[in-house]
XYZ file of C-alpha atoms in Angstrom:
498
model
C 84.955 -185.173 4.381
C 84.463 -188.866 5.071
C 84.387 -188.161 8.819
C 81.207 -186.138 8.378
C 77.804 -187.832 8.587
C 76.142 -188.464 5.201
C 73.509 -185.834 5.937
C 76.176 -183.188 6.543
C 78.042 -184.134 3.354
C 74.824 -183.841 1.387
C 74.005 -180.496 2.984
C 77.448 -179.084 2.137
C 77.186 -180.392 -1.434
C 73.826 -178.688 -1.881
C 75.271 -175.421 -0.520
C 78.215 -175.611 -2.938
C 75.924 -176.281 -5.905
C 73.715 -173.357 -4.843
C 76.757 -171.089 -4.659
C 77.929 -172.173 -8.105
C 74.466 -171.430 -9.497
C 74.583 -167.977 -7.860
C 78.032 -167.115 -9.231
C 77.783 -168.461 -12.803
C 75.594 -165.650 -14.232
C 78.397 -163.180 -13.489
C 80.554 -164.905 -16.120
C 77.831 -164.951 -18.756
C 76.558 -161.411 -18.185
C 78.329 -158.920 -20.443
C 77.400 -156.104 -18.068
C 79.386 -157.420 -15.084
C 81.671 -154.571 -13.875
C 84.840 -156.638 -13.559
C 87.014 -153.813 -12.278
C 84.702 -153.227 -9.307
C 84.386 -156.989 -8.741
C 88.158 -157.396 -8.718
C 88.757 -154.466 -6.363
C 86.087 -155.512 -3.865
C 87.204 -159.158 -4.007
C 90.788 -158.138 -3.244
C 89.621 -155.938 -0.373
C 87.563 -158.707 1.187
C 90.280 -161.284 0.633
C 92.834 -158.953 2.199
C 90.710 -158.338 5.289
C 90.407 -162.101 5.792
C 94.102 -162.770 5.162
C 95.004 -160.216 7.840
C 93.598 -162.664 10.380
C 95.571 -165.586 8.946
C 98.846 -163.679 8.414
C 98.821 -160.614 10.705
C 101.398 -157.945 9.875
C 104.556 -157.406 11.917
C 103.956 -160.528 13.939
C 101.003 -158.998 15.793
C 98.273 -161.239 17.111
C 94.741 -160.917 15.817
C 92.055 -161.267 18.516
C 90.258 -164.597 18.368
C 86.838 -162.965 18.504
C 87.194 -161.081 15.235
C 84.952 -162.600 12.587
C 84.432 -162.094 8.884
C 84.583 -158.487 7.722
C 81.220 -158.264 5.957
C 81.017 -154.504 5.149
C 82.945 -155.158 1.922
C 80.568 -157.960 0.916
C 77.506 -155.871 1.720
C 78.960 -152.921 -0.191
C 79.237 -155.295 -3.152
C 75.584 -156.234 -2.620
C 74.628 -152.542 -2.870
C 76.911 -151.736 -5.818
C 76.873 -154.834 -8.028
C 74.395 -157.297 -9.571
C 73.587 -160.274 -7.273
C 75.813 -162.729 -9.135
C 78.767 -160.338 -9.039
C 78.226 -159.724 -5.315
C 78.263 -163.491 -4.731
C 81.535 -163.689 -6.627
C 83.066 -160.996 -4.389
C 82.210 -163.058 -1.274
C 83.766 -166.255 -2.591
C 87.559 -165.627 -2.266
C 87.356 -164.196 1.248
C 85.067 -166.996 2.391
C 87.477 -169.613 1.046
C 90.459 -167.928 2.734
C 88.830 -167.287 6.111
C 90.252 -168.469 9.416
C 89.442 -172.083 10.286
C 90.364 -173.553 13.664
C 88.721 -176.972 13.640
C 89.206 -179.749 11.135
C 88.503 -180.631 8.369
C 89.860 -177.227 7.335
C 89.334 -177.580 3.592
C 85.739 -178.634 3.964
C 85.064 -175.788 6.387
C 86.595 -173.236 4.024
C 84.550 -174.598 1.139
C 81.463 -174.356 3.318
C 82.175 -170.767 4.337
C 82.753 -169.711 0.739
C 79.551 -171.328 -0.475
C 77.569 -169.998 2.477
C 78.685 -166.403 2.019
C 78.276 -166.440 -1.752
C 74.713 -167.715 -1.435
C 73.878 -165.169 1.256
C 75.299 -162.328 -0.845
C 73.223 -163.408 -3.858
C 70.013 -163.551 -1.810
C 70.765 -160.161 -0.235
C 71.396 -158.721 -3.701
C 68.059 -160.041 -4.954
C 66.221 -158.522 -1.994
C 68.027 -155.226 -2.506
C 67.060 -155.195 -6.181
C 63.415 -156.086 -5.519
C 63.136 -153.085 -3.192
C 64.655 -150.791 -5.859
C 67.820 -150.295 -3.877
C 70.057 -149.451 -6.887
C 67.785 -146.546 -7.818
C 67.858 -145.072 -4.302
C 71.639 -145.397 -4.194
C 71.944 -143.153 -7.198
C 70.817 -145.214 -10.182
C 72.901 -147.291 -12.504
C 75.939 -149.398 -11.720
C 79.534 -148.274 -11.408
C 81.510 -148.460 -14.579
C 84.891 -150.105 -15.028
C 86.453 -146.671 -14.731
C 84.913 -146.228 -11.285
C 83.146 -142.980 -12.130
C 80.220 -142.078 -9.872
C 76.740 -142.600 -11.220
C 74.625 -140.305 -9.070
C 73.678 -139.215 -5.568
C 72.040 -141.387 -2.902
C 68.445 -140.727 -1.917
C 68.343 -140.508 1.877
C 66.454 -141.783 3.816
C 64.870 -143.934 1.106
C 68.088 -145.874 0.650
C 67.970 -147.149 4.240
C 64.996 -149.497 3.780
C 66.385 -151.679 0.959
C 69.847 -151.635 2.550
C 68.486 -152.800 5.917
C 66.359 -155.470 4.259
C 69.396 -156.729 2.342
C 71.515 -156.892 5.510
C 68.751 -158.791 7.337
C 68.383 -161.199 4.398
C 72.153 -161.753 4.407
C 72.014 -162.549 8.129
C 68.991 -164.840 7.758
C 70.645 -166.949 5.063
C 73.872 -167.293 7.055
C 72.065 -168.300 10.253
C 69.714 -170.671 8.407
C 72.669 -172.446 6.796
C 74.596 -172.480 10.085
C 71.654 -174.072 11.868
C 71.183 -176.571 9.075
C 74.786 -177.755 9.132
C 74.730 -178.018 12.936
C 71.605 -180.157 12.769
C 73.095 -182.346 10.034
C 76.671 -182.655 11.316
C 75.981 -182.961 15.050
C 72.537 -184.536 14.743
C 70.983 -181.859 16.895
C 67.234 -181.250 16.937
C 66.339 -178.446 14.549
C 64.982 -176.216 17.332
C 68.203 -176.585 19.316
C 70.454 -176.038 16.292
C 68.897 -172.685 15.385
C 68.275 -171.448 18.923
C 69.981 -168.137 19.603
C 71.785 -167.882 16.246
C 69.659 -165.096 14.801
C 69.416 -163.098 18.037
C 73.180 -163.043 18.491
C 74.056 -162.178 14.884
C 71.325 -159.815 13.665
C 72.649 -156.619 15.285
C 76.289 -157.110 14.145
C 75.148 -157.811 10.585
C 73.008 -154.678 10.582
C 76.005 -152.629 11.750
C 78.106 -154.167 8.983
C 75.299 -153.355 6.581
C 75.382 -149.702 7.622
C 79.155 -149.592 7.077
C 78.697 -151.267 3.700
C 76.070 -148.684 2.754
C 78.414 -145.852 3.738
C 81.096 -147.425 1.571
C 78.681 -147.766 -1.369
C 77.509 -144.150 -1.029
C 81.095 -142.901 -0.999
C 81.866 -145.118 -3.992
C 79.050 -143.432 -5.915
C 80.049 -139.947 -4.729
C 82.152 -137.549 -6.833
C 85.231 -138.813 -4.958
C 84.789 -142.387 -6.217
C 86.270 -145.655 -4.916
C 89.255 -144.073 -3.081
C 86.827 -142.310 -0.722
C 84.963 -145.573 -0.176
C 88.166 -147.208 1.023
C 88.440 -144.630 3.814
C 85.275 -146.042 5.392
C 86.926 -149.406 5.898
C 89.723 -148.313 8.212
C 87.619 -147.018 11.157
C 85.214 -149.938 10.737
C 88.019 -152.471 10.811
C 89.514 -150.807 13.877
C 86.101 -150.962 15.572
C 85.865 -154.681 14.798
C 89.367 -155.154 16.165
C 88.520 -153.363 19.415
C 85.317 -155.361 19.830
C 87.246 -158.577 19.245
C 89.743 -157.546 21.915
C 86.847 -157.047 24.314
C 85.446 -160.437 23.337
C 88.807 -162.060 23.933
C 89.140 -160.401 27.347
C 85.626 -161.481 28.291
C 86.396 -165.039 27.228
C 89.494 -164.997 29.436
C 87.391 -163.759 32.362
C 84.890 -166.555 31.874
C 87.685 -169.123 31.629
C 89.122 -167.832 34.912
C 85.759 -168.187 36.636
C 85.223 -171.686 35.224
C 88.661 -172.789 36.403
C 88.000 -171.541 39.946
C 84.582 -173.200 40.096
C 85.932 -176.495 38.761
C 88.671 -176.430 41.379
C 86.066 -175.997 44.129
C 83.873 -178.762 42.676
C 86.803 -181.166 42.554
C 87.783 -180.395 46.134
C 84.259 -180.531 47.596
C 82.548 -183.229 45.544
C 79.383 -183.141 47.655
C 78.388 -179.710 46.350
C 79.286 -180.183 42.674
C 77.129 -177.956 40.476
C 76.079 -175.887 43.496
C 77.988 -172.783 42.411
C 76.321 -172.478 39.005
C 72.871 -172.941 40.491
C 73.535 -170.286 43.143
C 74.576 -167.976 40.317
C 71.335 -168.732 38.485
C 69.132 -168.176 41.549
C 71.032 -164.990 42.415
C 70.363 -163.653 38.923
C 66.652 -164.420 39.278
C 66.518 -162.460 42.536
C 68.454 -159.524 41.094
C 66.275 -159.381 37.984
C 63.153 -159.398 40.145
C 64.607 -156.468 42.093
C 65.057 -154.536 38.835
C 68.858 -154.435 38.745
C 70.575 -153.338 35.528
C 72.036 -155.833 33.062
C 75.610 -155.011 34.074
C 74.801 -155.626 37.717
C 72.974 -158.853 36.854
C 76.218 -160.209 35.441
C 78.076 -159.158 38.589
C 75.459 -160.908 40.742
C 75.756 -164.059 38.656
C 79.549 -164.098 39.037
C 79.227 -163.474 42.786
C 76.885 -166.444 43.097
C 79.186 -168.681 41.077
C 82.303 -167.758 43.059
C 80.780 -167.421 46.525
C 82.469 -170.609 47.806
C 85.852 -170.157 46.096
C 87.408 -169.748 49.552
C 86.915 -173.474 50.127
C 90.125 -173.895 48.157
C 91.893 -172.639 51.297
C 90.110 -175.083 53.621
C 91.726 -178.494 54.227
C 90.055 -181.132 52.081
C 89.769 -183.481 55.050
C 87.385 -181.018 56.708
C 85.230 -180.573 53.618
C 84.892 -184.357 53.240
C 84.841 -185.290 56.907
C 82.311 -187.904 58.004
C 80.842 -186.947 61.337
C 80.410 -183.681 63.229
C 83.012 -180.955 63.199
C 84.795 -179.888 66.338
C 84.523 -176.199 67.361
C 88.082 -175.640 66.105
C 87.295 -177.284 62.750
C 84.155 -175.214 62.419
C 86.121 -172.017 62.979
C 88.441 -173.074 60.164
C 85.462 -173.715 57.869
C 84.084 -170.275 58.737
C 87.227 -168.675 57.368
C 86.318 -169.626 53.785
C 84.604 -166.283 52.955
C 87.768 -164.422 53.975
C 89.947 -166.869 52.065
C 87.753 -166.341 49.010
C 87.944 -162.554 49.293
C 91.731 -162.700 49.494
C 91.895 -164.985 46.458
C 89.859 -162.698 44.218
C 90.890 -159.313 45.628
C 93.327 -158.695 42.791
C 90.883 -159.673 40.012
C 89.674 -156.275 38.905
C 86.744 -157.310 36.726
C 84.897 -158.903 39.678
C 84.116 -155.495 41.187
C 81.185 -155.631 43.594
C 81.177 -159.431 43.521
C 84.142 -159.466 45.912
C 82.075 -158.052 48.767
C 79.390 -160.703 48.174
C 82.012 -163.444 48.407
C 83.209 -162.010 51.741
C 79.810 -161.416 53.354
C 77.457 -164.105 51.991
C 77.307 -165.814 55.409
C 76.336 -162.688 57.314
C 72.823 -162.678 58.821
C 70.540 -159.694 59.088
C 70.212 -160.225 62.855
C 74.009 -159.928 63.281
C 74.695 -163.556 64.206
C 76.500 -164.409 60.964
C 80.168 -164.395 60.058
C 82.868 -163.288 59.441
C 82.092 -159.819 60.887
C 78.628 -160.085 62.383
C 77.161 -157.334 60.196
C 73.465 -156.501 60.549
C 70.719 -155.410 58.179
C 71.775 -152.711 55.711
C 75.407 -153.074 56.773
C 75.508 -156.255 54.704
C 76.172 -155.486 51.018
C 73.131 -155.936 48.775
C 74.778 -158.582 46.610
C 75.791 -160.573 49.687
C 72.150 -160.609 50.847
C 71.097 -161.824 47.406
C 73.677 -164.621 47.341
C 72.828 -165.696 50.917
C 69.227 -166.447 49.930
C 70.240 -168.188 46.687
C 72.865 -170.246 48.538
C 70.416 -171.485 51.163
C 67.734 -172.203 48.549
C 70.003 -174.462 46.509
C 71.349 -176.167 49.634
C 67.790 -177.177 50.524
C 66.588 -178.174 47.052
C 69.508 -180.357 45.937
C 70.380 -183.795 47.249
C 73.451 -184.050 49.440
C 75.158 -187.025 51.036
C 73.413 -186.254 54.321
C 69.950 -185.286 53.112
C 67.486 -185.707 50.303
C 66.385 -182.618 48.403
C 63.421 -180.740 49.834
C 60.538 -179.792 47.539
C 60.847 -176.254 46.197
C 57.658 -175.018 47.979
C 59.018 -176.368 51.271
C 62.353 -174.634 50.740
C 60.641 -171.346 49.905
C 58.496 -171.617 53.005
C 61.617 -172.174 55.119
C 63.245 -169.099 53.609
C 60.139 -167.048 54.418
C 60.159 -168.370 57.987
C 63.772 -167.248 58.434
C 63.284 -163.873 56.722
C 64.067 -160.993 59.052
C 66.373 -163.080 61.231
C 68.733 -164.812 58.830
C 67.734 -163.389 55.447
C 66.688 -160.051 54.020
C 62.880 -160.317 53.564
C 62.965 -158.386 50.273
C 65.441 -160.875 48.784
C 63.335 -163.815 49.908
C 60.193 -162.261 48.458
C 62.002 -161.594 45.166
C 63.017 -165.261 44.867
C 59.516 -166.484 45.752
C 57.967 -164.159 43.158
C 60.499 -165.065 40.467
C 60.059 -168.806 40.925
C 56.297 -168.400 41.147
C 56.301 -166.699 37.762
C 58.965 -168.638 35.822
C 59.506 -171.834 37.819
C 62.867 -173.307 38.806
C 64.882 -174.780 35.933
C 68.458 -175.391 37.135
C 71.104 -174.880 34.463
C 73.396 -177.499 36.034
C 71.988 -180.896 36.937
C 74.995 -182.722 38.340
C 73.346 -183.448 41.695
C 71.098 -186.442 41.984
C 67.380 -185.696 42.159
C 67.868 -182.042 41.294
C 64.437 -180.533 40.863
C 62.969 -178.816 37.829
C 59.745 -177.114 38.855
C 57.304 -175.366 36.491
C 55.939 -171.980 37.467
C 52.498 -173.323 38.341
C 53.940 -175.758 40.878
C 56.725 -173.625 42.292
C 54.645 -171.888 44.923
C 51.783 -173.671 46.553
C 50.614 -175.483 49.679
C 53.547 -176.559 51.790
C 53.386 -180.155 52.998
C 54.407 -181.148 56.463
C 54.828 -179.039 59.595
C 54.950 -175.291 59.360
C 58.186 -175.033 61.324
C 60.943 -176.874 59.478
C 64.114 -178.205 60.980
C 67.386 -176.893 59.637
C 69.760 -178.764 57.404
C 73.230 -179.813 58.585
C 75.826 -177.090 58.543
C 78.582 -178.733 56.578
C 79.557 -181.191 53.954
C 79.104 -184.885 54.482
C 78.531 -185.301 58.206
C 75.098 -186.222 59.609
C 74.148 -183.995 62.540
C 71.117 -183.372 64.640
C 68.335 -181.097 63.472
C 69.049 -177.415 63.871
C 67.161 -175.294 66.364
C 64.945 -172.488 65.118
C 66.548 -169.041 64.729
C 65.561 -167.783 68.186
C 67.667 -170.550 69.737
C 70.741 -169.984 67.608
C 73.534 -168.133 69.414
C 73.416 -164.534 68.269
C 76.674 -163.157 69.586
C 78.457 -160.688 67.317
C 81.725 -161.285 65.496
C 83.110 -164.478 63.993
C 81.743 -166.594 66.801
C 78.250 -165.339 66.121
C 76.184 -167.788 64.131
C 78.285 -170.722 65.276
C 75.189 -172.804 65.441
C 73.668 -174.330 62.322
C 71.955 -171.961 59.914
C 68.197 -172.337 60.134
C 67.760 -172.683 56.391
C 70.655 -174.996 55.884
C 73.297 -172.773 54.371
C 75.611 -173.707 57.222
C 79.231 -172.919 57.662
C 80.312 -174.484 54.459
C 77.233 -174.083 52.287
């Protein structure tokens, strides 16, 4: 506790005192249904202990969180103070990974008890108990009436939303106090990411409460928990698998960044620009994620290129350039067995193809080039021009966009270029990774405008750290098919190793 900032200690103390104030009326109220409180408390505590001590040595997925249907069922069935009391044991026994564990458990218990009390008050104000069937369950567990559908849905939904709001408000508050984050940053994204799951848990809790009040009583209510818990388990497995995928991608990107220090941060920015293009083209959310991964991993094949070539000072020999041009094929071989990459693999292989057929490795033309590869090619060249490298200062975003438009139809797919220009014109360019010096952040109003300087721009160097002469325009670049095609510098600066 002493390791926490004074503001965080004070915030936790206030939350604990609030929870105590919420729970105390349950002990002084003669009408508290203790049998129902005890049963629901044991159920919630058991669902939390399953994560701490899984049966038969099985491993519980890391993504599985608190099992709130039991708490929300208590909100619908019990007075607010009794519902807060149900949340307390499970909150205190929940899984804690980071230290201080005791303080975190105390915080979780207080947080959930307070949220349950507030949700219970909201549910009562909207006459939820009456719509659920009227009256409270007795110690014998006998049903008290039938639920009034669909009237019961409004107070139940409001209670679930109130429960979520209190949890996210307290989470944001402790983040701001403990990590000294700005308030806007601490709360950003918390509600959006947690509202839907809490509403689903609220629906399960309502089903449990309705079954509890049915002629079949509490035993029928317990049957609701099993499929819900299995659903949470499956979702947590998916979350764990997704986390492993993201860790794999991060490890590959970090390996490339370490090997080719001159393009550090380039992969993430290409992923961001690729996503902007794909969104402008109207691709689905699933495909947007594939495009982002393709952009991030497009240069993973550099791991197969000798480091001395990636960091070489001075021009490459023709033989060295041919080795550099193998990196798309190296990358495709590296990721071919990673099933979740899907369509991204073809983008990794073909992102240096050109629509006029002078690219590599296969000299594909036009529609022969996979769509995602055409997207990544434009994003790759755009970031190469707008970030500072050892051999060149960053170009202004309008200049880079003008160069892309000049090379559209020869090197790039015009529709992809137009999509990037439109996207940046509307939202600006705000790179998510700013590891390069002088990386530009451009608001929407300034992203597209008059282009300074000459209308025909010289190309950037093709590779890494070596200074070379300016590239010729596209009509002077060798256009022979096959791997040798495109041996000259790319007009927009993507180059052999970009």
